Coordinates of C-alpha atoms and ligand atoms in Angstrom, one line a residue:
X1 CA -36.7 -11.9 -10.4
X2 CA -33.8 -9.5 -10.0
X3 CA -30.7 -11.0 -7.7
X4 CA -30.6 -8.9 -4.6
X5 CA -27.3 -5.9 -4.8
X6 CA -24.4 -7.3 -3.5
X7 CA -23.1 -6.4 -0.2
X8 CA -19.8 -5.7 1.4
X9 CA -19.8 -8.8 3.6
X10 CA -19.9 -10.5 0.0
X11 CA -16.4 -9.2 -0.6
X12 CA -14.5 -11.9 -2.0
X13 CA -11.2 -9.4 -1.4
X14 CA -12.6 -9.6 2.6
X15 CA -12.5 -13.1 2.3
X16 CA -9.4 -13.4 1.0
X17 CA -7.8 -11.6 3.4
X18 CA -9.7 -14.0 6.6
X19 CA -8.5 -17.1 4.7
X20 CA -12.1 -17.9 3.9
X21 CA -13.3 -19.4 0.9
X22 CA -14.1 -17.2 -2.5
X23 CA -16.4 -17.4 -5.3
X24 CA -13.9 -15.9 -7.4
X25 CA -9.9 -14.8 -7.1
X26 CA -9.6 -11.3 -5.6
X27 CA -8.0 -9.0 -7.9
X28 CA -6.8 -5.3 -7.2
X29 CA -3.7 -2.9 -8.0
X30 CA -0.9 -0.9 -5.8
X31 CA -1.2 2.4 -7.8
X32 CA -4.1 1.5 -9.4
X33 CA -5.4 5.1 -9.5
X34 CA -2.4 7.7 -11.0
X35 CA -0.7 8.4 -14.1
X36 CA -1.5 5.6 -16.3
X37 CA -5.1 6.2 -16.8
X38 CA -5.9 9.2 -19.0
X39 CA -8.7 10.5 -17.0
X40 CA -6.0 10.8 -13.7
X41 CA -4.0 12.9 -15.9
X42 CA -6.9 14.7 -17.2
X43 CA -8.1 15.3 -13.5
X44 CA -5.2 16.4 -12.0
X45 CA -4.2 18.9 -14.8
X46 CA -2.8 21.9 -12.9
X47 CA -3.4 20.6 -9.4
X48 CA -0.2 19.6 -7.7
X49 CA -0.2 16.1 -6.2
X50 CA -0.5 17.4 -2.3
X51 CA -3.4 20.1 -2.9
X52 CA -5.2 16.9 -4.4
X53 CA -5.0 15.0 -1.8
X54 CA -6.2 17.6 0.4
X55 CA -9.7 17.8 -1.9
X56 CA -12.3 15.0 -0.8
X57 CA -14.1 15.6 -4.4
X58 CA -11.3 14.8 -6.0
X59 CA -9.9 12.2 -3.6
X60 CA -13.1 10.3 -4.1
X61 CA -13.4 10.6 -8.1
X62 CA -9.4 9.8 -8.4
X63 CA -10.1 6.9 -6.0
X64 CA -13.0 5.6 -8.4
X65 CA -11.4 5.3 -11.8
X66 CA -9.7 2.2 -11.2
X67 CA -13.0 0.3 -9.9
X68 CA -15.4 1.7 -12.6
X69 CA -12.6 0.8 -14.9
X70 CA -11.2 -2.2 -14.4
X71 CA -14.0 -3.7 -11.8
X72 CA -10.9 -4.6 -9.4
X73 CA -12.3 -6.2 -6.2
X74 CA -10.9 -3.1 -4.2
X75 CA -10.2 0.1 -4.3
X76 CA -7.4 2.3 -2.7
X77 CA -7.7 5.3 -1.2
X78 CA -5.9 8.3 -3.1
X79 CA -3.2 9.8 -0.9
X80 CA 0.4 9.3 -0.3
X81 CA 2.5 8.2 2.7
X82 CA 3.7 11.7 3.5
X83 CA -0.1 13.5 3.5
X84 CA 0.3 12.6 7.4
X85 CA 3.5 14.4 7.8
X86 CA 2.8 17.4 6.2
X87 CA -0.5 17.1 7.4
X88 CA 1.3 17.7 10.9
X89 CA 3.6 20.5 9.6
X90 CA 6.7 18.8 8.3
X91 CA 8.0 21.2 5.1
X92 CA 7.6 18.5 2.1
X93 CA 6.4 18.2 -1.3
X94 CA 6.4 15.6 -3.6
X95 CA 7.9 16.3 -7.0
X96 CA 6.5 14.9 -9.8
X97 CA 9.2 11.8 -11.1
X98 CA 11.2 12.1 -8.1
X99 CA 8.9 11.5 -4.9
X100 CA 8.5 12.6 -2.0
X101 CA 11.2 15.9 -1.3
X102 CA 11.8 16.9 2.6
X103 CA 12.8 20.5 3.2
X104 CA 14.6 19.7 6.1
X105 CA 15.9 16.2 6.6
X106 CA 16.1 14.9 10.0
X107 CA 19.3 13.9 12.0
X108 CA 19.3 15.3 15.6
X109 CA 16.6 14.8 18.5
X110 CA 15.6 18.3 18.0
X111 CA 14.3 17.0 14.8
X112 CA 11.8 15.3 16.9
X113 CA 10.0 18.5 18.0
X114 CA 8.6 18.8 14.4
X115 CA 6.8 15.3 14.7
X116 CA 3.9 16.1 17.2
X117 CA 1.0 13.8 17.2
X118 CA -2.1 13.1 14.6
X119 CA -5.1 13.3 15.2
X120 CA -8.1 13.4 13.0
X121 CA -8.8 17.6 12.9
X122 CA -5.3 17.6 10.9
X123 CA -6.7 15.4 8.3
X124 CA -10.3 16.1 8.1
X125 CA -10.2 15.8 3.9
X126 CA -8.9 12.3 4.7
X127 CA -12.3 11.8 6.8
X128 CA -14.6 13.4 4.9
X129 CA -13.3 11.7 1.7
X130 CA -13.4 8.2 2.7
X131 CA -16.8 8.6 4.0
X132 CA -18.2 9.7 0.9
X133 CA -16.5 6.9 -1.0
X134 CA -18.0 4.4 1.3
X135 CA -21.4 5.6 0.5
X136 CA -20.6 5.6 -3.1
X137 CA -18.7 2.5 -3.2
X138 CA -21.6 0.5 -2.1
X139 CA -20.0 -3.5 -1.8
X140 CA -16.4 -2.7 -3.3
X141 CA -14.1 -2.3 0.4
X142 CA -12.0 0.5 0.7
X143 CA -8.7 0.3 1.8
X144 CA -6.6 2.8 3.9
X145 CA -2.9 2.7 4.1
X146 CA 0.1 4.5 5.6
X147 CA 3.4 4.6 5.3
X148 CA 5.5 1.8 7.7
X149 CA 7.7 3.7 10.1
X150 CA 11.6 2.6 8.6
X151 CA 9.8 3.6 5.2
X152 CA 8.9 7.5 6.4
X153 CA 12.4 7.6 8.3
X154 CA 14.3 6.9 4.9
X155 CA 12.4 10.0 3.4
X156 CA 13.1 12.4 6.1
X157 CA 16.3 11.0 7.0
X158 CA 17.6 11.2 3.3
X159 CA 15.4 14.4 2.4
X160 CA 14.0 12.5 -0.3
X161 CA 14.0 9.3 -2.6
X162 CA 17.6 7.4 -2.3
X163 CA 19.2 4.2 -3.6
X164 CA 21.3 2.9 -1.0
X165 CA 19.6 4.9 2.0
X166 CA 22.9 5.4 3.7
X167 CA 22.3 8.6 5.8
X168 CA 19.5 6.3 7.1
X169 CA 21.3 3.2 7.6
X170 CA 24.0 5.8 9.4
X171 CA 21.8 7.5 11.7
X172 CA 20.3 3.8 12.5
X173 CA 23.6 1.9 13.3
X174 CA 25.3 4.8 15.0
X175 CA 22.5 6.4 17.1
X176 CA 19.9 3.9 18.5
X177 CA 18.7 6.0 20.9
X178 CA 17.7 8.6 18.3
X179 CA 16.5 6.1 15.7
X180 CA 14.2 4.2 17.8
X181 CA 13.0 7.7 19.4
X182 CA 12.1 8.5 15.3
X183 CA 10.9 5.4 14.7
X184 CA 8.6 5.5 17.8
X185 CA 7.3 9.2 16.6
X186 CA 6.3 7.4 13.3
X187 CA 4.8 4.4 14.2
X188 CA 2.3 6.8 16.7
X189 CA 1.6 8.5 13.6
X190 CA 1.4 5.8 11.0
X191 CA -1.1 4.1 13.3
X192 CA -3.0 7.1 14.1
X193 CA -3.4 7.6 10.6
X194 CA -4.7 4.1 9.6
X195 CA -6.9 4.8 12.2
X196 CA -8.7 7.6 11.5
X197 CA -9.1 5.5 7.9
X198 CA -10.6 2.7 9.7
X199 CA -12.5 4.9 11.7
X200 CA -13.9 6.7 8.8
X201 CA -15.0 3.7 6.8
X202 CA -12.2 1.6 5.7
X203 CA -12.7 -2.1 5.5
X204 CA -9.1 -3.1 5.6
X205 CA -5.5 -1.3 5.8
X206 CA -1.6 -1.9 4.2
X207 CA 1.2 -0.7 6.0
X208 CA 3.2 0.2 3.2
X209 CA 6.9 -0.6 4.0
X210 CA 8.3 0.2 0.5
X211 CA 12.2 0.2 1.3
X212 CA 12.8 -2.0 3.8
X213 CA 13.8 -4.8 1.9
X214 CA 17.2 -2.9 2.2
X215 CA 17.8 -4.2 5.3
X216 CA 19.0 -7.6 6.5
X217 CA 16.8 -10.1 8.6
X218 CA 18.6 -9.4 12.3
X219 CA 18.3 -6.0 11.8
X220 CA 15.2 -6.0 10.6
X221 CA 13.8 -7.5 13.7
X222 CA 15.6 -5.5 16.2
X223 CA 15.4 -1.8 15.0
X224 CA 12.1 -1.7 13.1
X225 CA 9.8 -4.5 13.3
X226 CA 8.8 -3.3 16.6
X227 CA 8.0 -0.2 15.5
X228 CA 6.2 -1.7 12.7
X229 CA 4.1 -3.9 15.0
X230 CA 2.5 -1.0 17.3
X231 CA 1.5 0.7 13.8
X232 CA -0.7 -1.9 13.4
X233 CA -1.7 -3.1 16.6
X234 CA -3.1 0.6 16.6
X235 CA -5.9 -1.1 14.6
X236 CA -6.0 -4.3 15.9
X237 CA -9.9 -3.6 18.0
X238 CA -11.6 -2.2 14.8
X239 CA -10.7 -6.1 13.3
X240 CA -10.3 -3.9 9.5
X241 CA -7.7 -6.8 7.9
X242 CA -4.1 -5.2 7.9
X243 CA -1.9 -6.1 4.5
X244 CA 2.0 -5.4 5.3
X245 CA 3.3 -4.8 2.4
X246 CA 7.5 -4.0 1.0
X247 CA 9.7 -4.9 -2.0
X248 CA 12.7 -6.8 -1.9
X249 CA 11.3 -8.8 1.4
X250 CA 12.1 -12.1 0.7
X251 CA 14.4 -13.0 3.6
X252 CA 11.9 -10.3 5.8
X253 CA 8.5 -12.5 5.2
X254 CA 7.9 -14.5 7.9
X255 CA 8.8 -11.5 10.2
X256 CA 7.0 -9.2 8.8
X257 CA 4.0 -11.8 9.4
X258 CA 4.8 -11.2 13.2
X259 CA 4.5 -8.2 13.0
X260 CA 0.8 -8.8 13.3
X261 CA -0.9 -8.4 9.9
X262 CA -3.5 -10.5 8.3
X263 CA -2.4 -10.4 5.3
X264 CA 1.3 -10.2 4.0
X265 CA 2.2 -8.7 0.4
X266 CA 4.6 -10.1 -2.0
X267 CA 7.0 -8.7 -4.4
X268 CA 7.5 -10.5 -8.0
X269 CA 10.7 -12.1 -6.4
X270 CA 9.5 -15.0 -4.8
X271 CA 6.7 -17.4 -5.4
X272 CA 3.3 -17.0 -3.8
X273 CA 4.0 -20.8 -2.6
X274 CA 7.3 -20.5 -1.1
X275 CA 6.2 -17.3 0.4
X276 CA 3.5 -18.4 1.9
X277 CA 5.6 -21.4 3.8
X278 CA 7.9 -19.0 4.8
X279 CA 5.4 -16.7 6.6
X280 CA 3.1 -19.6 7.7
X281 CA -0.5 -21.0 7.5
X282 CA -1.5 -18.4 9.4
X283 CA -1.7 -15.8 7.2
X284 CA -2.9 -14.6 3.2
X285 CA -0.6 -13.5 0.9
X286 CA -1.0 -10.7 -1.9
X287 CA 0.7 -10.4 -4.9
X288 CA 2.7 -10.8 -6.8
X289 CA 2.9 -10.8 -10.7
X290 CA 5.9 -8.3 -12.3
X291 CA 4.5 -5.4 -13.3
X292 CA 7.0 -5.4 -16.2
X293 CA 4.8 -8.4 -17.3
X294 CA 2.2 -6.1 -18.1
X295 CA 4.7 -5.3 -21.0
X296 CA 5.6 -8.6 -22.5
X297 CA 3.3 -9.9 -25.5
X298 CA -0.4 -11.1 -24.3
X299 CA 0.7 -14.9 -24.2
X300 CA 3.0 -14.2 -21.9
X301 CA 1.1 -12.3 -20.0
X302 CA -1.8 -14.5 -19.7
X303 CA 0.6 -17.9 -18.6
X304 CA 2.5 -15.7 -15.6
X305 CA -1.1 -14.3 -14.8
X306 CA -2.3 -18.0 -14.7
X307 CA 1.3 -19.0 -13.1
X308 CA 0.9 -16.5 -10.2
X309 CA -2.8 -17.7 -9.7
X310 CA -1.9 -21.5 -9.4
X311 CA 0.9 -21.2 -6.8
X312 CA -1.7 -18.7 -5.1
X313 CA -3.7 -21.6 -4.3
X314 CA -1.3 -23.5 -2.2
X315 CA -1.1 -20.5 0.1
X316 CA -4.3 -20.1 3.2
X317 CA -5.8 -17.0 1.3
X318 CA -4.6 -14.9 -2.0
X319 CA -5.5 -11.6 -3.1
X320 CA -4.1 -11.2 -6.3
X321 CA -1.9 -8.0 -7.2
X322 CA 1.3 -7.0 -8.8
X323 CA 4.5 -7.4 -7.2
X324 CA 4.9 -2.9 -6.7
X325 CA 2.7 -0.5 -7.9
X326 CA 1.5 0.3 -11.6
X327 CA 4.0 2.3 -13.7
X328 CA 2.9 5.0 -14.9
X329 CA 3.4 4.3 -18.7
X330 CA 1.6 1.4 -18.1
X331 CA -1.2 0.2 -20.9
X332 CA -4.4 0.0 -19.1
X333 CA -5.9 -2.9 -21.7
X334 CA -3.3 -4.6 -20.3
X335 CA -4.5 -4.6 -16.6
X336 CA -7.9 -4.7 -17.7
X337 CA -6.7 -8.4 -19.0
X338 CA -5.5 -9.5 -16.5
X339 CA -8.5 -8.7 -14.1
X340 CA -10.1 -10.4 -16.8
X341 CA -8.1 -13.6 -16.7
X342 CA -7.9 -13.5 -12.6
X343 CA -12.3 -13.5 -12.3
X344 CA -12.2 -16.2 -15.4
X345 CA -9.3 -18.7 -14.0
X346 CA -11.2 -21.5 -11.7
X347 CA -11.8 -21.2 -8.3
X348 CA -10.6 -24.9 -7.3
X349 CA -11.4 -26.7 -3.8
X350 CA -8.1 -25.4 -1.8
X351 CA -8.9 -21.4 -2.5
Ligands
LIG401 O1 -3.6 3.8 -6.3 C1 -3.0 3.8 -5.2 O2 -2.2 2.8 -5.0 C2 -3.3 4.8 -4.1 C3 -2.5 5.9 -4.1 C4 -1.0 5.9 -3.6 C5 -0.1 6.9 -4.0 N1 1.0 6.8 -3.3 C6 -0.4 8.0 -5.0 C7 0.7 8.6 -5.7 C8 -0.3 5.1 -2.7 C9 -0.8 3.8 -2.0 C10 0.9 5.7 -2.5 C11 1.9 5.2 -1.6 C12 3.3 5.6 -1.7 N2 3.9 6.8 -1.9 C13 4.4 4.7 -1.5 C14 4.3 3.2 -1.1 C15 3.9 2.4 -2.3 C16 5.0 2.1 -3.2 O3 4.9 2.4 -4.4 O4 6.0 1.4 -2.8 C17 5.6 5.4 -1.6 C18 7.0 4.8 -1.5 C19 5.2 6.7 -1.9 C20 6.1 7.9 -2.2 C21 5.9 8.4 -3.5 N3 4.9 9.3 -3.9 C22 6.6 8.1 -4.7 C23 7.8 7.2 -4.8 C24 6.0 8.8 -5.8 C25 6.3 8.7 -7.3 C26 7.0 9.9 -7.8 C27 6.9 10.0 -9.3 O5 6.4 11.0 -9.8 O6 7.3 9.0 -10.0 C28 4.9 9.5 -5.2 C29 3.9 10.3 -6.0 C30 2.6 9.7 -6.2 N4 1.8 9.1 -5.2 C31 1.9 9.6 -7.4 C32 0.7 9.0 -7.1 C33 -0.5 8.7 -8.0 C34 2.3 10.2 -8.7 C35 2.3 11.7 -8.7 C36 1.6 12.3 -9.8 O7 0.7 11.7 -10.5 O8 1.9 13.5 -10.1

């Protein structure tokens, strides 16, 4: 007798994220799809990064590597926080080893004017895409994702990628008004976009708030979490889990659990345990092994892999990821292990 096909409401990553028990540890990538598989870079010869993302066919085979690959428990829709806002007009590009390049960087309410609204008919690739990879993804879930609101600000503030995000942290300290106007502008579109993901097939979403780990705690709560919040509460009837994901948020974790998500994700800074009992039993964690690890010699490897999955259990729910993205020069055997080692390690009474 032949089991019967797995379903979606057998996702152990769905489970994961609703603190219910699993079968087996959840295992999937940030930047799972790009650069460091060969048959990305074979896809995307000649095609600049936007015009991809603009292409469902190509959107949905780019979004498919990394599953057929690697048999992660997820996969990620191909895009990029900024296909919103140029989808709406704003002059951008992203240039390939720099990121995300603004023609015009924003610093007046003028600038405002050249944020109108999203709605669905300015992303119809977006639509179309996602539901063609629902049909071909079968039980794998799909997530969506967009950019948090203090995360898009620090692009179009700074005009592109910056260390210190000054002219950001300028334009927020000296003009309120102006930055919570910005920031309001962003979160409608952030949560509009997640939306038209959800809408389209989606089974969960990440607000990716990259940068905001520059920020100290006060702060944090007063000028942006907010903002962050409505993004996801534009979700919150379509009950898709919501990750809320940033680097360097240690001191920002059991705010950024306010903030409404399901699910919060973790960089490689702080342990999955002490994470978790900062942000509460009321919500999963993700992450959170160094993605420099995936560079060390197996051994090691294997014993942080097994490290990060063993403090994972003392948390409500655990998706295991890396702490960031991928790199790009990243050796894909390398991930492959350690989805290997994730589905292998024991699945023990507390998970
Ligand atoms: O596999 C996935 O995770 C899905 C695809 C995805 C991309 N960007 C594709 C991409 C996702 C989720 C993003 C989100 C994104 N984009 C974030 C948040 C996640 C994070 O890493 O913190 C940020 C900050 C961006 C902005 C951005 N876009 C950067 C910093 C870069 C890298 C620039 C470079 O060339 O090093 C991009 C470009 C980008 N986005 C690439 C990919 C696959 C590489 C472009 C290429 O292959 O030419």
């Amino acid at each position: 007798m032949t089991s019967p096909a797995p379903l979606l409401s057998d996702s152990t990553f769905l489970a994961a994220c609703r603190r219910e028990p699993v079968t087996r540890h959840p295992v999937w990538f940030m930047r799972q799809a790009g650069r460091s598989l060969p048959e990305y870079r074979a896809l995307r010869e000649g095609i600049s990064m936007l015009d991809s993302c603009a292409r469902p066919d190509l959107v949905t085979e780019i979004t498919l590597q990394p599953v057929r690959r690697y048999g992660v428990d997820a996969a990620i829709l191909y895009s990029d926080i900024v296909v919103p806002l140029k989808a709406i007009g704003v002059d951008l590009d992203i240039v390939p080893g720099v990121g995300p390049v603004v023609a015009q960087p924003f610093s007046s309410m003028g600038d405002l004017d050249r944020l109108p609204d999203l709605t669905v008919a300015d992303v119809p690739y977006v639509d179309q895409a996602i539901r063609q990879l629902v049909a071909e993804l079968g039980s794998t879930p799909l997530i969506g994702f967009a950019g948090a609101p203090y995360t898009l600000a620090s692009y179009l503030i700074e005009g592109g990628p910056s260390k210190n995000h000054e002219r950001t942290k300028a334009l927020m300290y000296g003009d309120p008004v102006l930055w919570h106007a910005l920031l309001d502008r962003l979160a409608g579109i952030a949560g509009a976009f997640l939306r038209v993901q959800a809408q389209a097939g989606a089974s969960a979403v990440q607000l990716f708030d990259s940068w905001v780990g520059a920020l100290p705690l006060a702060d944090y709560r007063a000028l942006v979490a907010p903002h962050s919040a409505r993004a996801l509460a534009a979700v919150a009837d379509l009950g898709v889990p919501r990750i809320h994901f940033g680097v360097g948020t240690g001191e920002l974790l059991a705010a950024m659990g306010e903030a409404g998500a399901e699910v919060v994700g973790v960089d490689f800074r702080v342990p999955l345990d002490v994470a978790s009992a900062r942000i509460g039993p009321a919500r999963a964690v993700q992450g959170n092994l160094d993605p420099a690890l995936l560079f060390a010699p197996t051994e090691v490897l294997e014993q942080r892999v097994l490290a990060t999955v063993e403090a994972g259990r003392a948390t409500p729910g655990h998706i295991f990821n890396l702490g960031h993205g991928v790199p790009p020069n990243a050796d894909p055997g390398a991930l492959q292990r350690v989805v290997d080692l994730v589905h292998s390690a024991e699945v023990g009474a507390g998970d």
